[in-house]
PDB file of C-alpha atoms and ligand atoms in Angstrom:
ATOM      1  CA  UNK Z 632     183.630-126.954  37.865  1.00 96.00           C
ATOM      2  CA  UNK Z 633     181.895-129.385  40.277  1.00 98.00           C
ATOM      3  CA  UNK Z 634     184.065-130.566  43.105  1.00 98.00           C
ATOM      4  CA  UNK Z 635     183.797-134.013  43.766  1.00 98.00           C
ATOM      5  CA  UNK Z 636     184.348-136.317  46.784  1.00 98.00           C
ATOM      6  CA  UNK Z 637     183.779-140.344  46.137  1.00 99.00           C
ATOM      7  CA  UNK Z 638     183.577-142.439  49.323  1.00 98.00           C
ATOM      8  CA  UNK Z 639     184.434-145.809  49.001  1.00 98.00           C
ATOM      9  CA  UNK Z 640     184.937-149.180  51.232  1.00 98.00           C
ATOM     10  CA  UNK Z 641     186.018-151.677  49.181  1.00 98.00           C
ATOM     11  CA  UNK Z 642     187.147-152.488  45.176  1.00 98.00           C
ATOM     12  CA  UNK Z 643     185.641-149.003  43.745  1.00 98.00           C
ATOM     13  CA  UNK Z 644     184.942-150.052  40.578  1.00 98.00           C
ATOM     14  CA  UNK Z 645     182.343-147.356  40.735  1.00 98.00           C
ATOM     15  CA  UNK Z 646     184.527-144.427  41.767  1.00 98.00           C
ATOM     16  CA  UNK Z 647     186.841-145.487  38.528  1.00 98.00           C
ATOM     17  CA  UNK Z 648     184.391-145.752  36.497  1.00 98.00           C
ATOM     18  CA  UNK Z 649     183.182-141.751  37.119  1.00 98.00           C
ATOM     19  CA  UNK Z 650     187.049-140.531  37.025  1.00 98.00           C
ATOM     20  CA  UNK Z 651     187.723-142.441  34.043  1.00 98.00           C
ATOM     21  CA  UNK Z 652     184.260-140.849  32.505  1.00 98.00           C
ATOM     22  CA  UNK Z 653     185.571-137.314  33.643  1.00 98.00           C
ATOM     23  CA  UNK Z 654     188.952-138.126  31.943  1.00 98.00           C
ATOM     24  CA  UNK Z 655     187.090-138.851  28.534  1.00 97.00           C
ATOM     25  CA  UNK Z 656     184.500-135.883  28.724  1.00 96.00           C
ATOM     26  CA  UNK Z 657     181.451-137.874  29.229  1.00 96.00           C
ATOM     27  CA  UNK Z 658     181.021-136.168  32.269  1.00 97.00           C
ATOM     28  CA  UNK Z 659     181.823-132.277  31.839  1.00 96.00           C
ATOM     29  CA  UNK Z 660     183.023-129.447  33.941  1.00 96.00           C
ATOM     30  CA  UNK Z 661     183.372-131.716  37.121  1.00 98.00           C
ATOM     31  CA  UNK Z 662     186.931-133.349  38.829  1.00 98.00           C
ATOM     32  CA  UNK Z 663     187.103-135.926  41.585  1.00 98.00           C
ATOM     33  CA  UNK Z 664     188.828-133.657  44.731  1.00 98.00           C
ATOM     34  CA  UNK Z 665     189.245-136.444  47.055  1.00 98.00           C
ATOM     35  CA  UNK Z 666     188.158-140.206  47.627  1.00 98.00           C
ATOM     36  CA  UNK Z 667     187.131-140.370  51.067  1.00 98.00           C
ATOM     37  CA  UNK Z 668     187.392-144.032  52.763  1.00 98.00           C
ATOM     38  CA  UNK Z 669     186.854-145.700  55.855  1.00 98.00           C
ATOM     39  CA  UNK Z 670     188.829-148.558  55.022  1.00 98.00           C
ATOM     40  CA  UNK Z 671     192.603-148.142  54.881  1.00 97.00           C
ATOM     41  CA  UNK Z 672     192.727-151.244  52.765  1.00 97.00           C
ATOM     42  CA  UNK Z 673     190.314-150.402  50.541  1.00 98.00           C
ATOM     43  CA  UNK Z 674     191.413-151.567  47.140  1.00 98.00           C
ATOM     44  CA  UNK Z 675     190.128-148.345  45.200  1.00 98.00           C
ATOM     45  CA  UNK Z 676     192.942-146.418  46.771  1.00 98.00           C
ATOM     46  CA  UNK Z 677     195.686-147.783  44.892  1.00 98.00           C
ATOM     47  CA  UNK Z 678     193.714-146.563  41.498  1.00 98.00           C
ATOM     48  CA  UNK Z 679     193.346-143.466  43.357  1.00 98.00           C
ATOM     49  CA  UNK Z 680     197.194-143.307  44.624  1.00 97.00           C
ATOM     50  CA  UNK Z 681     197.601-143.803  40.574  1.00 98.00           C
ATOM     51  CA  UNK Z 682     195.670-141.162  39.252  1.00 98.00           C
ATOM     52  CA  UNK Z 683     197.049-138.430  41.953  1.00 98.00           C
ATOM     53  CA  UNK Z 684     193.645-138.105  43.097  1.00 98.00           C
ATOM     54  CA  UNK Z 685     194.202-137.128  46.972  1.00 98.00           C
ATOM     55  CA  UNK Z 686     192.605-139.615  49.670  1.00 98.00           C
ATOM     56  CA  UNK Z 687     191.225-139.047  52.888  1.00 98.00           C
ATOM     57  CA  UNK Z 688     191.344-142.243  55.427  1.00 98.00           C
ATOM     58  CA  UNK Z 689     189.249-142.143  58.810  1.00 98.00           C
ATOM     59  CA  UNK Z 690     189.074-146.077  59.728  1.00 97.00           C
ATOM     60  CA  UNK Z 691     185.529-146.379  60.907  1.00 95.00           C
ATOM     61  CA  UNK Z 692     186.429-149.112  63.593  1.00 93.00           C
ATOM     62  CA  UNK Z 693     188.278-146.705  65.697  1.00 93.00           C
ATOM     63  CA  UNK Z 694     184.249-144.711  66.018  1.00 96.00           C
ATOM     64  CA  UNK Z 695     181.835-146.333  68.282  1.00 94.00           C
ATOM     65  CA  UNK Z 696     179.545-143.165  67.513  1.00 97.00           C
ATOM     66  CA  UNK Z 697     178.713-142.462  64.086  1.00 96.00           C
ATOM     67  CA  UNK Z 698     177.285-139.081  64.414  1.00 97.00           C
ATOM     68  CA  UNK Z 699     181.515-138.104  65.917  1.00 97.00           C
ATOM     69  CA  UNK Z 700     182.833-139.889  63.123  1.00 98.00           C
ATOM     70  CA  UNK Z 701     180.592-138.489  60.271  1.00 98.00           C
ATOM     71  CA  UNK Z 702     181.596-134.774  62.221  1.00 98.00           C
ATOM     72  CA  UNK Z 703     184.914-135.902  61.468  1.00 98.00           C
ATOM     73  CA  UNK Z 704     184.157-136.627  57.941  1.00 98.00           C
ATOM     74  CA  UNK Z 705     182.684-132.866  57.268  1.00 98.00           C
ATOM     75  CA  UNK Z 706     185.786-131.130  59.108  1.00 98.00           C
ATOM     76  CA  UNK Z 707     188.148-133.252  57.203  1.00 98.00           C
ATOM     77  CA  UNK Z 708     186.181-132.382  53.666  1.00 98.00           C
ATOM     78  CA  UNK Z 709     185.934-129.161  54.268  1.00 98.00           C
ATOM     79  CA  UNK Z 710     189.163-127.558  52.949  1.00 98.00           C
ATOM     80  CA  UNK Z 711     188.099-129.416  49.219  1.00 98.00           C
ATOM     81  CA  UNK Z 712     184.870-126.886  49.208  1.00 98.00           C
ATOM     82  CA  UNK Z 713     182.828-130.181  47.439  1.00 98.00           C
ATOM     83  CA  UNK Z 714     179.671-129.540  45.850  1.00 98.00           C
ATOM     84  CA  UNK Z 715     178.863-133.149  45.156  1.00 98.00           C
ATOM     85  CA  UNK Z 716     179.425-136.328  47.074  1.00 98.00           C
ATOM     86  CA  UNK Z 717     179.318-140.060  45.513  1.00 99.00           C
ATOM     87  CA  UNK Z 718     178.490-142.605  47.334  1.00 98.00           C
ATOM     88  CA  UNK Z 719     180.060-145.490  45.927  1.00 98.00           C
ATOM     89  CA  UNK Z 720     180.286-148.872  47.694  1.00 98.00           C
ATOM     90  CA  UNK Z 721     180.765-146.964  50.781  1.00 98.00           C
ATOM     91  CA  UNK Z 722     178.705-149.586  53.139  1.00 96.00           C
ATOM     92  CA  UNK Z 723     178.244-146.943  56.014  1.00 95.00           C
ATOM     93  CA  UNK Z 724     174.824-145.471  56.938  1.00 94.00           C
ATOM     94  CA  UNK Z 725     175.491-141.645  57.019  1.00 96.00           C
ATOM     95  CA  UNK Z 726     173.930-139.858  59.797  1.00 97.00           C
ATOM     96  CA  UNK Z 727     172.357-136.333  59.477  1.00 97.00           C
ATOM     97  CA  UNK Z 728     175.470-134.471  60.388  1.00 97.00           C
ATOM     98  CA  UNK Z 729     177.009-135.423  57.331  1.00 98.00           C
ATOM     99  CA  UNK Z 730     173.267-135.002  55.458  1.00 98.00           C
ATOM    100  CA  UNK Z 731     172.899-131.746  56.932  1.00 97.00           C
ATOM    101  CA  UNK Z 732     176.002-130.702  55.971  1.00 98.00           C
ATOM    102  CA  UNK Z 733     175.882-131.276  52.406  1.00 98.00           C
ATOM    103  CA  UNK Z 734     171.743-130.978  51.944  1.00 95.00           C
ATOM    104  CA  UNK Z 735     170.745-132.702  48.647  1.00 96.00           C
ATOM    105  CA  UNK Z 736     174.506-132.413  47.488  1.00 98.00           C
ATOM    106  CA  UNK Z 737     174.535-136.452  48.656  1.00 98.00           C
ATOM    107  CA  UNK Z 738     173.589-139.101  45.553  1.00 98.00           C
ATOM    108  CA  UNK Z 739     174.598-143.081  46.427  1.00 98.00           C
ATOM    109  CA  UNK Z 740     174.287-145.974  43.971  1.00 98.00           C
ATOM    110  CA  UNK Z 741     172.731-148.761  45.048  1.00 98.00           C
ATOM    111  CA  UNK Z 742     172.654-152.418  42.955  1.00 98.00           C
ATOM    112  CA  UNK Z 743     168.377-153.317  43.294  1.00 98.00           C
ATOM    113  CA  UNK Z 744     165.164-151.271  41.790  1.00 98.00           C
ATOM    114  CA  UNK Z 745     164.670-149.231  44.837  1.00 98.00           C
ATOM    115  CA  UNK Z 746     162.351-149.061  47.202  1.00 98.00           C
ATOM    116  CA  UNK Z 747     163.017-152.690  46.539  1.00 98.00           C
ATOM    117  CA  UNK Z 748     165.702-154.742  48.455  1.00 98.00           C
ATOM    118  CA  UNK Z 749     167.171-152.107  50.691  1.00 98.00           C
ATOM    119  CA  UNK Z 750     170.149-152.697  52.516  1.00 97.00           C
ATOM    120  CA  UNK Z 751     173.037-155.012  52.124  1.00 97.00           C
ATOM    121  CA  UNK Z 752     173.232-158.355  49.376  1.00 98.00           C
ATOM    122  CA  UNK Z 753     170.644-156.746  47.216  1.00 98.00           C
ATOM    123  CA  UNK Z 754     170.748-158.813  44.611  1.00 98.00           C
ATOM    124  CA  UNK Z 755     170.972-161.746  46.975  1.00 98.00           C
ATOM    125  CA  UNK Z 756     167.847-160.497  47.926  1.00 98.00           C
ATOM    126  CA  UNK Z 757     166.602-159.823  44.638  1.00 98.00           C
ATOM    127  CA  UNK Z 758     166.819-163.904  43.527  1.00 98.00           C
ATOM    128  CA  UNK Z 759     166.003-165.159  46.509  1.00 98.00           C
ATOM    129  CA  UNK Z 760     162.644-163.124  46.307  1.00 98.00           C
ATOM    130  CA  UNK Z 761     162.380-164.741  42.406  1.00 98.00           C
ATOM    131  CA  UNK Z 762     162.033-161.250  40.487  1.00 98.00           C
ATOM    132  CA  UNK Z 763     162.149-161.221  36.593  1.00 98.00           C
ATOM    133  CA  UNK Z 764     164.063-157.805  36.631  1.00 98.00           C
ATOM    134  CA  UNK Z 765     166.322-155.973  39.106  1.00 98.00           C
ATOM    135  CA  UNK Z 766     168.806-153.087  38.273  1.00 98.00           C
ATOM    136  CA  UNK Z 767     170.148-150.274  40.041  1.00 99.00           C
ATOM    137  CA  UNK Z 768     168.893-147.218  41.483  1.00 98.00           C
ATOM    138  CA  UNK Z 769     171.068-143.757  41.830  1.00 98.00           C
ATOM    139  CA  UNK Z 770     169.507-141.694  44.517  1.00 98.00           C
ATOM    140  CA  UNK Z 771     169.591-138.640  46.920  1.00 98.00           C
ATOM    141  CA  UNK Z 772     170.534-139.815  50.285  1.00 98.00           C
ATOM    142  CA  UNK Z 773     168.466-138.624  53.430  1.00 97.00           C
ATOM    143  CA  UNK Z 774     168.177-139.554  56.686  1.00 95.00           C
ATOM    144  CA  UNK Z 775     166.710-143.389  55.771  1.00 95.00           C
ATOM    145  CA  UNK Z 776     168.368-146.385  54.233  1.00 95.00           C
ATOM    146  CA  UNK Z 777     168.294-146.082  50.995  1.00 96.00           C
ATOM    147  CA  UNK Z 778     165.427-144.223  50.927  1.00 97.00           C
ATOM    148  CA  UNK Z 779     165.858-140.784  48.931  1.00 97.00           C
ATOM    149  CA  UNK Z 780     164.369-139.367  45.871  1.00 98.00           C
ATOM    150  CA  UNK Z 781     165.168-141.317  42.949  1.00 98.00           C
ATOM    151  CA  UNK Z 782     167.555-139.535  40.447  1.00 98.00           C
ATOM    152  CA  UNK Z 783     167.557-142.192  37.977  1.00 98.00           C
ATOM    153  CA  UNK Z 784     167.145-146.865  37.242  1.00 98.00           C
ATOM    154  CA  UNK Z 785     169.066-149.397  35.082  1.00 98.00           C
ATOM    155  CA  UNK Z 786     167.227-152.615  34.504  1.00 98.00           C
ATOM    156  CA  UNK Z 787     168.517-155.799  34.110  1.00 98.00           C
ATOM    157  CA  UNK Z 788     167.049-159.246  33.715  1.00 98.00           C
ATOM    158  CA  UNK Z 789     166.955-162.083  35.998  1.00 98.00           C
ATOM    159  CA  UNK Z 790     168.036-165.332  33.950  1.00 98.00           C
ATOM    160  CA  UNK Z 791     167.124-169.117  35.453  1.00 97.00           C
ATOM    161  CA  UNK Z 792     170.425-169.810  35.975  1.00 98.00           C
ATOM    162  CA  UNK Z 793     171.432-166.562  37.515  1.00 98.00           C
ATOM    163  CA  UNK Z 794     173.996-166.991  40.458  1.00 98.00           C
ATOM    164  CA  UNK Z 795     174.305-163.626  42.654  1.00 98.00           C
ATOM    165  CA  UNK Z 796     177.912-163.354  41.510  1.00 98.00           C
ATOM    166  CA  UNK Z 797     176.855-163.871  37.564  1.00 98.00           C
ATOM    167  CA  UNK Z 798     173.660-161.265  38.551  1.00 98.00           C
ATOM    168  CA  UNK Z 799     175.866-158.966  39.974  1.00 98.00           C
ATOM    169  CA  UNK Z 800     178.196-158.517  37.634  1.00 98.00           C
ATOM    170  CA  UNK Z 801     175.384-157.457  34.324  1.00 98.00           C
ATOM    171  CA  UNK Z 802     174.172-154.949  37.226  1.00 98.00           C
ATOM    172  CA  UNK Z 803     177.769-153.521  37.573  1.00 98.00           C
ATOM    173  CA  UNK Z 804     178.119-153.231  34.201  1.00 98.00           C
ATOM    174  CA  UNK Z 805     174.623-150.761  34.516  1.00 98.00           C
ATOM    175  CA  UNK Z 806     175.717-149.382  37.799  1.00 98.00           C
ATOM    176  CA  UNK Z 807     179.091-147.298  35.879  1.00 98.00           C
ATOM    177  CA  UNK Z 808     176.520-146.434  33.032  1.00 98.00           C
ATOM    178  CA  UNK Z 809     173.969-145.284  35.507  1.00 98.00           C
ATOM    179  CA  UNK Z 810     176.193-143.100  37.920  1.00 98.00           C
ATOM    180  CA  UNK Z 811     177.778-141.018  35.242  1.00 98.00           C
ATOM    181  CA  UNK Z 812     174.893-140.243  33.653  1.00 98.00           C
ATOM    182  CA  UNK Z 813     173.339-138.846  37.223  1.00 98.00           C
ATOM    183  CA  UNK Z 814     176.227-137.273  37.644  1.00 98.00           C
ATOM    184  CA  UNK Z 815     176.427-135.153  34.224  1.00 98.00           C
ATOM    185  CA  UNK Z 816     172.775-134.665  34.848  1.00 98.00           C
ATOM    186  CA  UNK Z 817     174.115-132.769  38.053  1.00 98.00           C
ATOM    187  CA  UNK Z 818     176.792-131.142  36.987  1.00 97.00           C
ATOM    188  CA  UNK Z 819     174.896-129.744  34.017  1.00 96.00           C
ATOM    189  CA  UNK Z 820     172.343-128.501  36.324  1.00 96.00           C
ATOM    190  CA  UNK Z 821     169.150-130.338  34.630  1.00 97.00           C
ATOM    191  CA  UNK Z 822     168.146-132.239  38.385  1.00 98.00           C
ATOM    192  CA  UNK Z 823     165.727-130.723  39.957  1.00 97.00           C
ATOM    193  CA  UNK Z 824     164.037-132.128  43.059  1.00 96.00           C
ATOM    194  CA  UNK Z 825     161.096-131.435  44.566  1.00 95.00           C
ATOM    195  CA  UNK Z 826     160.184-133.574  47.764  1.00 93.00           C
ATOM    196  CA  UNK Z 827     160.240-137.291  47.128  1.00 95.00           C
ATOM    197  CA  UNK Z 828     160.124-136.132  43.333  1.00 97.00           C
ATOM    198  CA  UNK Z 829     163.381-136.066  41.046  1.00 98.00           C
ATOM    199  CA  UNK Z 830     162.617-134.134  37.521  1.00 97.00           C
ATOM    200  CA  UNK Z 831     165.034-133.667  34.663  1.00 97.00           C
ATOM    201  CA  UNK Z 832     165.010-130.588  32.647  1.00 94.00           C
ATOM    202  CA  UNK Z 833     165.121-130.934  28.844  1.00 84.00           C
TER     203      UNK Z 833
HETATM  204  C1  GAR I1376     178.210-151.821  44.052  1.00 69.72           C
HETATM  205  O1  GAR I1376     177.478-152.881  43.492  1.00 69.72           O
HETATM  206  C2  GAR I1376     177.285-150.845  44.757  1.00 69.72           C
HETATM  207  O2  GAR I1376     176.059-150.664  44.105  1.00 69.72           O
HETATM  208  C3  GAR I1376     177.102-151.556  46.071  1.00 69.72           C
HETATM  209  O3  GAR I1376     178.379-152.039  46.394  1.00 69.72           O
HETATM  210  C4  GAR I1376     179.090-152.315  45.186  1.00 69.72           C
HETATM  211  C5  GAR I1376     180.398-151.555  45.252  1.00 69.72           C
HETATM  212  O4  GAR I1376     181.196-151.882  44.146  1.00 69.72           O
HETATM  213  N1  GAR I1376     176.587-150.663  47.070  1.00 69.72           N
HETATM  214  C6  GAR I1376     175.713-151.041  47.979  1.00 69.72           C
HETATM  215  O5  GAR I1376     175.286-152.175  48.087  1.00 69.72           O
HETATM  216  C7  GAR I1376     175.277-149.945  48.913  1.00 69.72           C
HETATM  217  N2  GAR I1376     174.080-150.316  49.606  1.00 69.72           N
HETATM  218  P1  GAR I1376     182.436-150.966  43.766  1.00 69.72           P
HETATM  219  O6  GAR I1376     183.241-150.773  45.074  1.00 69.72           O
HETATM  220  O7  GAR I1376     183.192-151.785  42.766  1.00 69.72           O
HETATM  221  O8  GAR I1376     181.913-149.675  43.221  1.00 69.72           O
END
């Protein structure tokens, strides 16, 4: 059984998506221990309140040093024993306390074709640049933004009349595809990575 924590900041569409995925089987032998936030008013807590899954709070703004508040993070995990944390709308850079703690055991979802548009509003970015085709990009997260090996990519087109709420939304839609399949990929044990590399068995 892989032990999951999701962190989340905001609406957690994301971390639903995955527990509702567990709940049908899609993704095997894994459970979501604990969603992690660092936003008390993060709306994904109620659905987590809901489901019983326990929740960890540590409100970032009371941290002016992020390495002491990802510390915090790690001693506050540790009595789950997780093997796996998702990254999932949590809009924090993680520092290498946290990485080091959990070394390649760190995946994030992120809504652009990485390395493209990094960072925050990527698909902002994404039609502002004019591309014909963004997506989303699950990943390993090190020490860079956004920057890991690349697990696995969605692609979506880029209509004319594309707005960055309408794009969004088809990459959302991708995004909860996209993360449980990285996920059973990990739990099943077919990712293997090598460097910058990411292969799948089978
Ligand atoms: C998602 O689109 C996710 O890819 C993005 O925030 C949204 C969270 O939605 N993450 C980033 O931009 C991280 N750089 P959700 O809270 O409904 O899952």
């Amino acid at each position: 059984m892989t032990r999951i924590a999701v962190f989340i900041s905001g609406r957690g569409s994301n971390f639903m998506a995955l527990h509702e995925n567990i709940k049908k089987g899609i993704i095997k032998d894994a459970e979501i221990s604990v969603v992690f936030s660092n936003k008390e008013d993060a709306k994904g807590l109620d659905y987590a309140k809901k489901e019983n899954i326990e929740v960890i709070v540590i409100p970032s703004k009371d941290y002016n040093n992020r390495q002491e508040y990802d510390k915090k993070i790690v001693e506050a995990l540790k009595p789950y024993n997780i093997d796996l944390i998702c990254l999932a709308g949590y809009m924090r850079i993680v520092t290498h306390e946290l990485i080091k703690a959990y070394e390649n055991k760190i995946i994030n979802i992120h809504p652009a074709l990485l390395p493209s548009f990094k960072g925050l509003h990527a698909q902002k970015q994404a039609l502002e640049y004019g591309v014909k085709y963004s997506g989303c990009t699950v990943h390993f997260v090190d020490d860079g933004m956004d920057s890991g090996a690349i697990i696995l990519q969605k692609i979506v087109e880029v209509y004319d009349d594309d707005t960055e709420d309408t794009l969004s939304e088809r990459i959302l839609k991708q995004e909860h595809i996209a993360y449980s399949e990285a996920v059973s990929l990990i739990t099943s044990g077919k990712v293997v990575i090598n460097g910058r590399k990411v292969s799948i068995k089978g």
